[in-house]
């Protein structure tokens, strides 16, 4: 059971997942966590006790100059975990012929951002704890901290992932799209062990950040460049709250893939009741969002001796000859 305490007028809810919940989620549906995997929120307590504070400090500084950074960082974690698991593969640059980057697939090209902030976090962590904190764990920590800084819930982040040494462009080309039908979204989430509650909760990350107008329901106004940015939440665009679901109820969701959770013929018996629930109860949304983030973060992590701890997040470590 989760223990939570909410603070009225602050749009912020502190939610601490107990060890039992973390353990249960880390061995979630369909066996997506490898046998023997043990992620733990205390993983770096001895080897890099300042890890969380370092990540938080870098993000706070970046957010001063760019209010979009929190939403951008959580999107990197989503797009990483949905492609061969949470292994930091999205962060790798081209290094042909061995590595073909996932950054240039349609879902990421000229829209995935925040890589420079990840570089800054990694640099700070390497100065404090060389060779200890993985890039995959940086994305997981950065997501929780970004949400909390924007007024959303806090949760204990299971850690101990290692970094992959390959990418998967084919899988990256099948990331959820702004134009997916509800059935397609449900299938993509189900394939990763995520159910309808996870789908509706995780889509709630669209409560902050921006999108290019070419991906919205209204498309772009006359004369607008296709990459012109629009707020995903027109009410509180930089705050993590449940206003997003109210926008859905009023037909004001910019992304078609959001509105289908109400408008699709199958929504009435699947996702629509959850949208209504979260719209009327921010505490319920926060609790489920945190639980779904833990669940998503446990998709096929590399642990133990698998993979590596990259020295630089953009490239795999050079092997000694």
PDB file of C-alpha atoms in Angstrom:
ATOM      1  CA  UNK A   1       0.000   0.000   0.000  1.00  0.00           C
ATOM      2  CA  UNK A   2       1.230   3.499  -0.819  1.00  0.00           C
ATOM      3  CA  UNK A   3       1.433   6.212   1.776  1.00  0.00           C
ATOM      4  CA  UNK A   4       0.671   9.696   0.479  1.00  0.00           C
ATOM      5  CA  UNK A   5       0.283  13.178   1.864  1.00  0.00           C
ATOM      6  CA  UNK A   6      -1.168  15.998  -0.265  1.00  0.00           C
ATOM      7  CA  UNK A   7      -0.785  19.699   0.247  1.00  0.00           C
ATOM      8  CA  UNK A   8      -3.801  21.814  -0.852  1.00  0.00           C
ATOM      9  CA  UNK A   9      -3.174  24.833  -3.085  1.00  0.00           C
ATOM     10  CA  UNK A  10       0.310  23.594  -3.935  1.00  0.00           C
ATOM     11  CA  UNK A  11      -0.821  21.168  -6.648  1.00  0.00           C
ATOM     12  CA  UNK A  12       1.626  18.744  -5.187  1.00  0.00           C
ATOM     13  CA  UNK A  13       1.293  15.335  -3.678  1.00  0.00           C
ATOM     14  CA  UNK A  14       4.085  13.449  -1.981  1.00  0.00           C
ATOM     15  CA  UNK A  15       3.753   9.740  -2.614  1.00  0.00           C
ATOM     16  CA  UNK A  16       6.112   7.152  -1.189  1.00  0.00           C
ATOM     17  CA  UNK A  17       5.871   3.635  -2.586  1.00  0.00           C
ATOM     18  CA  UNK A  18       6.676   0.980  -0.031  1.00  0.00           C
ATOM     19  CA  UNK A  19       9.229  -1.720  -0.656  1.00  0.00           C
ATOM     20  CA  UNK A  20       6.473  -4.267  -1.126  1.00  0.00           C
ATOM     21  CA  UNK A  21       4.895  -2.306  -3.984  1.00  0.00           C
ATOM     22  CA  UNK A  22       8.234  -1.658  -5.657  1.00  0.00           C
ATOM     23  CA  UNK A  23       9.130  -5.346  -5.464  1.00  0.00           C
ATOM     24  CA  UNK A  24       5.765  -6.408  -6.825  1.00  0.00           C
ATOM     25  CA  UNK A  25       5.994  -4.024  -9.758  1.00  0.00           C
ATOM     26  CA  UNK A  26       9.590  -4.940 -10.493  1.00  0.00           C
ATOM     27  CA  UNK A  27       8.375  -8.450 -11.277  1.00  0.00           C
ATOM     28  CA  UNK A  28       5.403  -7.255 -13.267  1.00  0.00           C
ATOM     29  CA  UNK A  29       3.151  -8.699 -15.908  1.00  0.00           C
ATOM     30  CA  UNK A  30       4.360 -10.899 -18.727  1.00  0.00           C
ATOM     31  CA  UNK A  31       7.843 -11.348 -17.259  1.00  0.00           C
ATOM     32  CA  UNK A  32       9.228  -8.100 -18.654  1.00  0.00           C
ATOM     33  CA  UNK A  33      11.837  -7.949 -15.902  1.00  0.00           C
ATOM     34  CA  UNK A  34      14.606 -10.443 -16.443  1.00  0.00           C
ATOM     35  CA  UNK A  35      15.052 -13.413 -14.159  1.00  0.00           C
ATOM     36  CA  UNK A  36      17.039 -12.489 -11.067  1.00  0.00           C
ATOM     37  CA  UNK A  37      16.691  -8.742 -11.682  1.00  0.00           C
ATOM     38  CA  UNK A  38      16.660  -6.725  -8.470  1.00  0.00           C
ATOM     39  CA  UNK A  39      16.081  -3.028  -8.846  1.00  0.00           C
ATOM     40  CA  UNK A  40      16.079  -1.116  -5.585  1.00  0.00           C
ATOM     41  CA  UNK A  41      15.532   2.501  -4.598  1.00  0.00           C
ATOM     42  CA  UNK A  42      18.551   2.142  -2.279  1.00  0.00           C
ATOM     43  CA  UNK A  43      20.864   0.822  -5.003  1.00  0.00           C
ATOM     44  CA  UNK A  44      23.258   3.813  -4.860  1.00  0.00           C
ATOM     45  CA  UNK A  45      23.009   4.521  -1.139  1.00  0.00           C
ATOM     46  CA  UNK A  46      26.559   3.315  -0.538  1.00  0.00           C
ATOM     47  CA  UNK A  47      28.231   3.735  -3.948  1.00  0.00           C
ATOM     48  CA  UNK A  48      26.849   7.187  -4.849  1.00  0.00           C
ATOM     49  CA  UNK A  49      24.715   8.587  -2.007  1.00  0.00           C
ATOM     50  CA  UNK A  50      24.520  12.041  -3.588  1.00  0.00           C
ATOM     51  CA  UNK A  51      23.135  10.772  -6.932  1.00  0.00           C
ATOM     52  CA  UNK A  52      19.581  12.044  -6.444  1.00  0.00           C
ATOM     53  CA  UNK A  53      20.723  15.457  -5.236  1.00  0.00           C
ATOM     54  CA  UNK A  54      23.120  15.831  -8.173  1.00  0.00           C
ATOM     55  CA  UNK A  55      20.441  14.976 -10.738  1.00  0.00           C
ATOM     56  CA  UNK A  56      17.998  17.345  -9.060  1.00  0.00           C
ATOM     57  CA  UNK A  57      20.486  20.226  -8.987  1.00  0.00           C
ATOM     58  CA  UNK A  58      21.291  19.947 -12.703  1.00  0.00           C
ATOM     59  CA  UNK A  59      17.606  19.794 -13.653  1.00  0.00           C
ATOM     60  CA  UNK A  60      16.759  22.770 -11.433  1.00  0.00           C
ATOM     61  CA  UNK A  61      19.449  24.834 -13.135  1.00  0.00           C
ATOM     62  CA  UNK A  62      18.358  23.740 -16.615  1.00  0.00           C
ATOM     63  CA  UNK A  63      14.718  24.506 -15.839  1.00  0.00           C
ATOM     64  CA  UNK A  64      15.532  28.126 -15.054  1.00  0.00           C
ATOM     65  CA  UNK A  65      16.660  28.652 -18.656  1.00  0.00           C
ATOM     66  CA  UNK A  66      14.146  26.299 -20.299  1.00  0.00           C
ATOM     67  CA  UNK A  67      10.750  25.603 -18.720  1.00  0.00           C
ATOM     68  CA  UNK A  68      10.193  22.728 -21.161  1.00  0.00           C
ATOM     69  CA  UNK A  69      13.051  20.614 -19.794  1.00  0.00           C
ATOM     70  CA  UNK A  70      11.041  18.593 -17.229  1.00  0.00           C
ATOM     71  CA  UNK A  71       8.542  17.443 -19.852  1.00  0.00           C
ATOM     72  CA  UNK A  72      11.343  16.783 -22.347  1.00  0.00           C
ATOM     73  CA  UNK A  73      13.247  14.572 -19.889  1.00  0.00           C
ATOM     74  CA  UNK A  74      10.272  12.404 -18.994  1.00  0.00           C
ATOM     75  CA  UNK A  75       9.573  11.916 -22.704  1.00  0.00           C
ATOM     76  CA  UNK A  76      13.111  10.568 -23.153  1.00  0.00           C
ATOM     77  CA  UNK A  77      12.429   7.973 -20.443  1.00  0.00           C
ATOM     78  CA  UNK A  78       9.163   6.941 -22.144  1.00  0.00           C
ATOM     79  CA  UNK A  79      10.766   6.591 -25.557  1.00  0.00           C
ATOM     80  CA  UNK A  80      13.704   4.706 -24.090  1.00  0.00           C
ATOM     81  CA  UNK A  81      11.653   2.153 -22.147  1.00  0.00           C
ATOM     82  CA  UNK A  82       9.252   1.486 -25.039  1.00  0.00           C
ATOM     83  CA  UNK A  83      12.172   0.342 -27.225  1.00  0.00           C
ATOM     84  CA  UNK A  84      13.890  -2.868 -26.033  1.00  0.00           C
ATOM     85  CA  UNK A  85      13.404  -1.844 -22.413  1.00  0.00           C
ATOM     86  CA  UNK A  86      14.854   0.850 -20.154  1.00  0.00           C
ATOM     87  CA  UNK A  87      18.484   0.564 -21.240  1.00  0.00           C
ATOM     88  CA  UNK A  88      19.435   4.073 -22.352  1.00  0.00           C
ATOM     89  CA  UNK A  89      19.526   3.068 -26.029  1.00  0.00           C
ATOM     90  CA  UNK A  90      17.747   6.283 -27.082  1.00  0.00           C
ATOM     91  CA  UNK A  91      20.722   8.317 -25.875  1.00  0.00           C
ATOM     92  CA  UNK A  92      23.223   6.723 -28.267  1.00  0.00           C
ATOM     93  CA  UNK A  93      24.427   8.776 -31.246  1.00  0.00           C
ATOM     94  CA  UNK A  94      25.212   7.290 -34.628  1.00  0.00           C
ATOM     95  CA  UNK A  95      28.402   5.257 -34.669  1.00  0.00           C
ATOM     96  CA  UNK A  96      28.064   3.428 -37.954  1.00  0.00           C
ATOM     97  CA  UNK A  97      28.097   0.657 -38.817  1.00  0.00           C
ATOM     98  CA  UNK A  98      27.780  -0.663 -35.259  1.00  0.00           C
ATOM     99  CA  UNK A  99      25.238   1.834 -33.857  1.00  0.00           C
ATOM    100  CA  UNK A 100      22.325   3.370 -35.772  1.00  0.00           C
ATOM    101  CA  UNK A 101      20.747   5.999 -33.540  1.00  0.00           C
ATOM    102  CA  UNK A 102      17.091   5.912 -32.486  1.00  0.00           C
ATOM    103  CA  UNK A 103      17.090   9.717 -32.383  1.00  0.00           C
ATOM    104  CA  UNK A 104      16.305  10.009 -36.091  1.00  0.00           C
ATOM    105  CA  UNK A 105      13.138   7.872 -36.268  1.00  0.00           C
ATOM    106  CA  UNK A 106       9.964   9.912 -36.937  1.00  0.00           C
ATOM    107  CA  UNK A 107       8.818   9.843 -33.291  1.00  0.00           C
ATOM    108  CA  UNK A 108      12.107  11.383 -32.123  1.00  0.00           C
ATOM    109  CA  UNK A 109      13.578  13.327 -35.027  1.00  0.00           C
ATOM    110  CA  UNK A 110      13.677  17.072 -34.329  1.00  0.00           C
ATOM    111  CA  UNK A 111      11.359  16.602 -31.347  1.00  0.00           C
ATOM    112  CA  UNK A 112      13.134  14.472 -28.719  1.00  0.00           C
ATOM    113  CA  UNK A 113      15.249  16.899 -26.721  1.00  0.00           C
ATOM    114  CA  UNK A 114      17.056  17.328 -23.427  1.00  0.00           C
ATOM    115  CA  UNK A 115      20.068  15.245 -24.410  1.00  0.00           C
ATOM    116  CA  UNK A 116      22.416  18.062 -23.396  1.00  0.00           C
ATOM    117  CA  UNK A 117      20.900  18.084 -19.903  1.00  0.00           C
ATOM    118  CA  UNK A 118      21.437  14.322 -19.655  1.00  0.00           C
ATOM    119  CA  UNK A 119      25.066  14.954 -20.666  1.00  0.00           C
ATOM    120  CA  UNK A 120      25.391  17.552 -17.895  1.00  0.00           C
ATOM    121  CA  UNK A 121      23.903  15.159 -15.328  1.00  0.00           C
ATOM    122  CA  UNK A 122      26.242  12.371 -16.397  1.00  0.00           C
ATOM    123  CA  UNK A 123      29.266  14.680 -16.237  1.00  0.00           C
ATOM    124  CA  UNK A 124      28.350  15.781 -12.706  1.00  0.00           C
ATOM    125  CA  UNK A 125      27.790  12.189 -11.586  1.00  0.00           C
ATOM    126  CA  UNK A 126      31.076  11.025 -13.099  1.00  0.00           C
ATOM    127  CA  UNK A 127      32.887  13.739 -11.161  1.00  0.00           C
ATOM    128  CA  UNK A 128      31.269  12.585  -7.923  1.00  0.00           C
ATOM    129  CA  UNK A 129      31.040   8.817  -8.463  1.00  0.00           C
ATOM    130  CA  UNK A 130      33.008   7.667 -11.529  1.00  0.00           C
ATOM    131  CA  UNK A 131      31.597   4.653 -13.362  1.00  0.00           C
ATOM    132  CA  UNK A 132      28.727   4.074 -10.939  1.00  0.00           C
ATOM    133  CA  UNK A 133      25.403   5.552 -12.158  1.00  0.00           C
ATOM    134  CA  UNK A 134      24.029   4.289 -15.467  1.00  0.00           C
ATOM    135  CA  UNK A 135      22.503   6.494 -18.136  1.00  0.00           C
ATOM    136  CA  UNK A 136      19.323   4.386 -17.980  1.00  0.00           C
ATOM    137  CA  UNK A 137      19.014   5.200 -14.274  1.00  0.00           C
ATOM    138  CA  UNK A 138      19.663   8.876 -15.002  1.00  0.00           C
ATOM    139  CA  UNK A 139      16.534   8.915 -17.186  1.00  0.00           C
ATOM    140  CA  UNK A 140      14.479   7.199 -14.479  1.00  0.00           C
ATOM    141  CA  UNK A 141      15.669   9.606 -11.764  1.00  0.00           C
ATOM    142  CA  UNK A 142      15.308  12.644 -14.025  1.00  0.00           C
ATOM    143  CA  UNK A 143      11.692  11.716 -14.783  1.00  0.00           C
ATOM    144  CA  UNK A 144      10.677  11.513 -11.117  1.00  0.00           C
ATOM    145  CA  UNK A 145      12.511  14.720 -10.234  1.00  0.00           C
ATOM    146  CA  UNK A 146      11.059  16.567 -13.238  1.00  0.00           C
ATOM    147  CA  UNK A 147       7.508  15.621 -12.288  1.00  0.00           C
ATOM    148  CA  UNK A 148       8.035  16.578  -8.645  1.00  0.00           C
ATOM    149  CA  UNK A 149       9.608  19.943  -9.561  1.00  0.00           C
ATOM    150  CA  UNK A 150       6.585  20.710 -11.763  1.00  0.00           C
ATOM    151  CA  UNK A 151       4.169  20.120  -8.872  1.00  0.00           C
ATOM    152  CA  UNK A 152       3.433  16.441  -9.373  1.00  0.00           C
ATOM    153  CA  UNK A 153       3.870  13.352  -7.189  1.00  0.00           C
ATOM    154  CA  UNK A 154       7.065  11.939  -5.770  1.00  0.00           C
ATOM    155  CA  UNK A 155       7.888   8.251  -5.743  1.00  0.00           C
ATOM    156  CA  UNK A 156      10.748   5.961  -4.817  1.00  0.00           C
ATOM    157  CA  UNK A 157      12.587   5.142  -8.062  1.00  0.00           C
ATOM    158  CA  UNK A 158      13.848   1.537  -8.326  1.00  0.00           C
ATOM    159  CA  UNK A 159      17.474   1.716  -9.517  1.00  0.00           C
ATOM    160  CA  UNK A 160      20.225  -0.599 -10.642  1.00  0.00           C
ATOM    161  CA  UNK A 161      19.718  -0.626 -14.416  1.00  0.00           C
ATOM    162  CA  UNK A 162      22.733  -0.997 -16.647  1.00  0.00           C
ATOM    163  CA  UNK A 163      23.202   0.533 -20.086  1.00  0.00           C
ATOM    164  CA  UNK A 164      22.652  -1.339 -23.317  1.00  0.00           C
ATOM    165  CA  UNK A 165      25.260  -1.443 -26.049  1.00  0.00           C
ATOM    166  CA  UNK A 166      22.855  -1.661 -28.999  1.00  0.00           C
ATOM    167  CA  UNK A 167      19.940   0.260 -30.462  1.00  0.00           C
ATOM    168  CA  UNK A 168      16.739  -0.967 -32.110  1.00  0.00           C
ATOM    169  CA  UNK A 169      15.580   1.331 -34.887  1.00  0.00           C
ATOM    170  CA  UNK A 170      12.890  -1.103 -36.043  1.00  0.00           C
ATOM    171  CA  UNK A 171      11.249  -1.043 -32.624  1.00  0.00           C
ATOM    172  CA  UNK A 172      11.728   2.728 -32.337  1.00  0.00           C
ATOM    173  CA  UNK A 173       9.786   3.115 -35.576  1.00  0.00           C
ATOM    174  CA  UNK A 174       6.814   1.536 -33.769  1.00  0.00           C
ATOM    175  CA  UNK A 175       6.667   3.958 -30.839  1.00  0.00           C
ATOM    176  CA  UNK A 176       3.179   5.227 -29.921  1.00  0.00           C
ATOM    177  CA  UNK A 177       2.125   7.899 -32.404  1.00  0.00           C
ATOM    178  CA  UNK A 178      -0.023  11.029 -31.954  1.00  0.00           C
ATOM    179  CA  UNK A 179      -2.256   9.562 -34.654  1.00  0.00           C
ATOM    180  CA  UNK A 180      -2.670   6.030 -33.261  1.00  0.00           C
ATOM    181  CA  UNK A 181      -6.175   4.717 -32.688  1.00  0.00           C
ATOM    182  CA  UNK A 182      -7.125   3.677 -29.172  1.00  0.00           C
ATOM    183  CA  UNK A 183      -6.907   0.012 -30.139  1.00  0.00           C
ATOM    184  CA  UNK A 184      -3.391   0.538 -31.495  1.00  0.00           C
ATOM    185  CA  UNK A 185      -2.308   2.345 -28.332  1.00  0.00           C
ATOM    186  CA  UNK A 186      -3.786  -0.409 -26.168  1.00  0.00           C
ATOM    187  CA  UNK A 187      -1.938  -3.047 -28.163  1.00  0.00           C
ATOM    188  CA  UNK A 188       1.407  -1.219 -27.912  1.00  0.00           C
ATOM    189  CA  UNK A 189       1.001  -0.803 -24.163  1.00  0.00           C
ATOM    190  CA  UNK A 190      -0.249  -4.363 -23.642  1.00  0.00           C
ATOM    191  CA  UNK A 191       2.779  -5.733 -25.484  1.00  0.00           C
ATOM    192  CA  UNK A 192       4.901  -4.224 -22.703  1.00  0.00           C
ATOM    193  CA  UNK A 193       2.724  -5.464 -19.848  1.00  0.00           C
ATOM    194  CA  UNK A 194       0.905  -2.144 -19.389  1.00  0.00           C
ATOM    195  CA  UNK A 195      -2.887  -2.080 -19.004  1.00  0.00           C
ATOM    196  CA  UNK A 196      -5.587   0.538 -19.649  1.00  0.00           C
ATOM    197  CA  UNK A 197      -5.010   2.262 -16.304  1.00  0.00           C
ATOM    198  CA  UNK A 198      -1.320   2.552 -17.137  1.00  0.00           C
ATOM    199  CA  UNK A 199      -2.202   3.932 -20.580  1.00  0.00           C
ATOM    200  CA  UNK A 200      -4.500   6.636 -19.243  1.00  0.00           C
ATOM    201  CA  UNK A 201      -2.166   7.503 -16.354  1.00  0.00           C
ATOM    202  CA  UNK A 202       1.005   7.681 -18.450  1.00  0.00           C
ATOM    203  CA  UNK A 203      -0.716   9.723 -21.166  1.00  0.00           C
ATOM    204  CA  UNK A 204      -1.339  12.146 -18.318  1.00  0.00           C
ATOM    205  CA  UNK A 205       2.290  13.231 -18.678  1.00  0.00           C
ATOM    206  CA  UNK A 206       0.877  15.391 -21.484  1.00  0.00           C
ATOM    207  CA  UNK A 207      -0.344  17.683 -18.712  1.00  0.00           C
ATOM    208  CA  UNK A 208       2.844  19.670 -19.241  1.00  0.00           C
ATOM    209  CA  UNK A 209       5.161  20.428 -22.145  1.00  0.00           C
ATOM    210  CA  UNK A 210       4.703  21.333 -25.787  1.00  0.00           C
ATOM    211  CA  UNK A 211       4.092  19.606 -29.129  1.00  0.00           C
ATOM    212  CA  UNK A 212       4.678  20.621 -32.723  1.00  0.00           C
ATOM    213  CA  UNK A 213       1.459  21.864 -34.312  1.00  0.00           C
ATOM    214  CA  UNK A 214       1.791  19.355 -37.169  1.00  0.00           C
ATOM    215  CA  UNK A 215       0.932  16.594 -34.680  1.00  0.00           C
ATOM    216  CA  UNK A 216      -2.179  18.249 -33.228  1.00  0.00           C
ATOM    217  CA  UNK A 217      -5.872  17.795 -34.039  1.00  0.00           C
ATOM    218  CA  UNK A 218      -6.196  21.368 -35.305  1.00  0.00           C
ATOM    219  CA  UNK A 219      -2.920  21.110 -37.216  1.00  0.00           C
ATOM    220  CA  UNK A 220      -1.160  24.430 -37.853  1.00  0.00           C
ATOM    221  CA  UNK A 221      -2.673  27.830 -38.478  1.00  0.00           C
ATOM    222  CA  UNK A 222      -2.225  29.413 -41.882  1.00  0.00           C
ATOM    223  CA  UNK A 223       1.374  30.415 -42.396  1.00  0.00           C
ATOM    224  CA  UNK A 224       2.642  28.518 -39.344  1.00  0.00           C
ATOM    225  CA  UNK A 225       5.690  26.315 -39.650  1.00  0.00           C
ATOM    226  CA  UNK A 226       4.915  22.673 -38.917  1.00  0.00           C
ATOM    227  CA  UNK A 227       7.333  22.732 -35.983  1.00  0.00           C
ATOM    228  CA  UNK A 228       5.599  25.647 -34.267  1.00  0.00           C
ATOM    229  CA  UNK A 229       5.036  24.665 -30.640  1.00  0.00           C
ATOM    230  CA  UNK A 230       1.649  24.525 -28.909  1.00  0.00           C
ATOM    231  CA  UNK A 231       0.934  23.896 -25.242  1.00  0.00           C
ATOM    232  CA  UNK A 232      -0.297  20.375 -24.501  1.00  0.00           C
ATOM    233  CA  UNK A 233      -2.271  21.795 -21.564  1.00  0.00           C
ATOM    234  CA  UNK A 234      -3.629  25.250 -22.347  1.00  0.00           C
ATOM    235  CA  UNK A 235      -4.582  25.883 -18.704  1.00  0.00           C
ATOM    236  CA  UNK A 236      -1.349  25.128 -16.789  1.00  0.00           C
ATOM    237  CA  UNK A 237       1.256  24.233 -19.443  1.00  0.00           C
ATOM    238  CA  UNK A 238       4.251  23.996 -17.094  1.00  0.00           C
ATOM    239  CA  UNK A 239       2.511  22.446 -14.078  1.00  0.00           C
ATOM    240  CA  UNK A 240       2.022  18.733 -13.484  1.00  0.00           C
ATOM    241  CA  UNK A 241      -1.634  18.402 -12.418  1.00  0.00           C
ATOM    242  CA  UNK A 242      -4.852  16.720 -13.561  1.00  0.00           C
ATOM    243  CA  UNK A 243      -6.100  19.613 -15.729  1.00  0.00           C
ATOM    244  CA  UNK A 244      -5.186  17.505 -18.774  1.00  0.00           C
ATOM    245  CA  UNK A 245      -8.151  15.207 -18.120  1.00  0.00           C
ATOM    246  CA  UNK A 246     -10.539  18.135 -17.880  1.00  0.00           C
ATOM    247  CA  UNK A 247      -9.280  19.239 -21.285  1.00  0.00           C
ATOM    248  CA  UNK A 248     -10.136  15.781 -22.632  1.00  0.00           C
ATOM    249  CA  UNK A 249     -13.665  15.989 -21.240  1.00  0.00           C
ATOM    250  CA  UNK A 250     -14.154  19.316 -23.054  1.00  0.00           C
ATOM    251  CA  UNK A 251     -12.665  18.043 -26.335  1.00  0.00           C
ATOM    252  CA  UNK A 252      -9.622  20.295 -26.004  1.00  0.00           C
ATOM    253  CA  UNK A 253      -6.803  17.745 -26.107  1.00  0.00           C
ATOM    254  CA  UNK A 254      -4.323  18.891 -28.790  1.00  0.00           C
ATOM    255  CA  UNK A 255      -3.105  15.371 -29.657  1.00  0.00           C
ATOM    256  CA  UNK A 256      -5.523  13.012 -31.435  1.00  0.00           C
ATOM    257  CA  UNK A 257      -4.043  10.066 -29.506  1.00  0.00           C
ATOM    258  CA  UNK A 258      -5.172  11.714 -26.266  1.00  0.00           C
ATOM    259  CA  UNK A 259      -8.735  12.513 -27.311  1.00  0.00           C
ATOM    260  CA  UNK A 260      -9.351   8.938 -28.535  1.00  0.00           C
ATOM    261  CA  UNK A 261      -9.357   7.817 -24.895  1.00  0.00           C
ATOM    262  CA  UNK A 262     -12.836   9.379 -24.808  1.00  0.00           C
ATOM    263  CA  UNK A 263     -14.003   9.481 -28.422  1.00  0.00           C
ATOM    264  CA  UNK A 264     -13.096   6.012 -29.704  1.00  0.00           C
ATOM    265  CA  UNK A 265     -16.040   3.552 -29.842  1.00  0.00           C
ATOM    266  CA  UNK A 266     -14.298   1.164 -27.423  1.00  0.00           C
ATOM    267  CA  UNK A 267     -13.397   3.917 -24.943  1.00  0.00           C
ATOM    268  CA  UNK A 268     -16.732   3.849 -23.109  1.00  0.00           C
ATOM    269  CA  UNK A 269     -15.961   0.498 -21.499  1.00  0.00           C
ATOM    270  CA  UNK A 270     -12.171   0.818 -21.262  1.00  0.00           C
ATOM    271  CA  UNK A 271     -10.389   4.155 -20.931  1.00  0.00           C
ATOM    272  CA  UNK A 272     -13.205   6.736 -20.613  1.00  0.00           C
ATOM    273  CA  UNK A 273     -14.191   5.799 -17.032  1.00  0.00           C
ATOM    274  CA  UNK A 274     -10.544   6.182 -15.978  1.00  0.00           C
ATOM    275  CA  UNK A 275     -10.333   9.620 -17.650  1.00  0.00           C
ATOM    276  CA  UNK A 276     -13.435  10.726 -15.721  1.00  0.00           C
ATOM    277  CA  UNK A 277     -11.988   9.329 -12.484  1.00  0.00           C
ATOM    278  CA  UNK A 278      -8.651  11.113 -12.841  1.00  0.00           C
ATOM    279  CA  UNK A 279     -10.352  14.353 -13.883  1.00  0.00           C
ATOM    280  CA  UNK A 280     -12.298  14.427 -10.633  1.00  0.00           C
ATOM    281  CA  UNK A 281      -9.534  13.254  -8.311  1.00  0.00           C
ATOM    282  CA  UNK A 282      -5.982  14.552  -8.661  1.00  0.00           C
ATOM    283  CA  UNK A 283      -4.783  12.453  -5.718  1.00  0.00           C
ATOM    284  CA  UNK A 284      -6.000   9.294  -7.499  1.00  0.00           C
ATOM    285  CA  UNK A 285      -4.235  10.360 -10.705  1.00  0.00           C
ATOM    286  CA  UNK A 286      -0.986  11.091  -8.895  1.00  0.00           C
ATOM    287  CA  UNK A 287      -1.031   7.726  -7.104  1.00  0.00           C
ATOM    288  CA  UNK A 288      -1.676   5.800 -10.317  1.00  0.00           C
ATOM    289  CA  UNK A 289       0.799   7.841 -12.349  1.00  0.00           C
ATOM    290  CA  UNK A 290       3.569   7.087  -9.858  1.00  0.00           C
ATOM    291  CA  UNK A 291       2.731   3.373  -9.822  1.00  0.00           C
ATOM    292  CA  UNK A 292       2.607   3.247 -13.644  1.00  0.00           C
ATOM    293  CA  UNK A 293       5.956   5.027 -13.903  1.00  0.00           C
ATOM    294  CA  UNK A 294       7.533   2.393 -11.668  1.00  0.00           C
ATOM    295  CA  UNK A 295       5.902  -0.326 -13.740  1.00  0.00           C
ATOM    296  CA  UNK A 296       7.116   1.199 -17.014  1.00  0.00           C
ATOM    297  CA  UNK A 297      10.590   1.709 -15.573  1.00  0.00           C
ATOM    298  CA  UNK A 298      10.813  -2.015 -14.954  1.00  0.00           C
ATOM    299  CA  UNK A 299      10.419  -3.007 -18.599  1.00  0.00           C
ATOM    300  CA  UNK A 300      13.331  -5.336 -19.405  1.00  0.00           C
ATOM    301  CA  UNK A 301      16.100  -3.616 -17.448  1.00  0.00           C
ATOM    302  CA  UNK A 302      19.658  -4.881 -17.777  1.00  0.00           C
ATOM    303  CA  UNK A 303      21.077  -5.757 -14.373  1.00  0.00           C
ATOM    304  CA  UNK A 304      23.991  -7.623 -12.844  1.00  0.00           C
ATOM    305  CA  UNK A 305      26.746  -8.140 -15.418  1.00  0.00           C
ATOM    306  CA  UNK A 306      24.582  -7.413 -18.470  1.00  0.00           C
ATOM    307  CA  UNK A 307      25.393  -4.333 -20.550  1.00  0.00           C
ATOM    308  CA  UNK A 308      27.714  -1.734 -19.063  1.00  0.00           C
ATOM    309  CA  UNK A 309      27.857   1.584 -17.214  1.00  0.00           C
ATOM    310  CA  UNK A 310      28.595   4.072 -19.980  1.00  0.00           C
ATOM    311  CA  UNK A 311      31.198   6.736 -19.332  1.00  0.00           C
ATOM    312  CA  UNK A 312      29.395   9.033 -21.774  1.00  0.00           C
ATOM    313  CA  UNK A 313      25.689   8.522 -22.435  1.00  0.00           C
ATOM    314  CA  UNK A 314      25.978   9.207 -26.174  1.00  0.00           C
ATOM    315  CA  UNK A 315      28.311   6.298 -26.939  1.00  0.00           C
ATOM    316  CA  UNK A 316      29.195   2.829 -25.748  1.00  0.00           C
ATOM    317  CA  UNK A 317      32.471   2.382 -23.890  1.00  0.00           C
ATOM    318  CA  UNK A 318      35.530   1.611 -25.939  1.00  0.00           C
ATOM    319  CA  UNK A 319      36.738  -1.899 -25.342  1.00  0.00           C
ATOM    320  CA  UNK A 320      40.436  -2.274 -24.423  1.00  0.00           C
ATOM    321  CA  UNK A 321      42.522  -4.176 -26.936  1.00  0.00           C
TER     322      UNK A 321
END
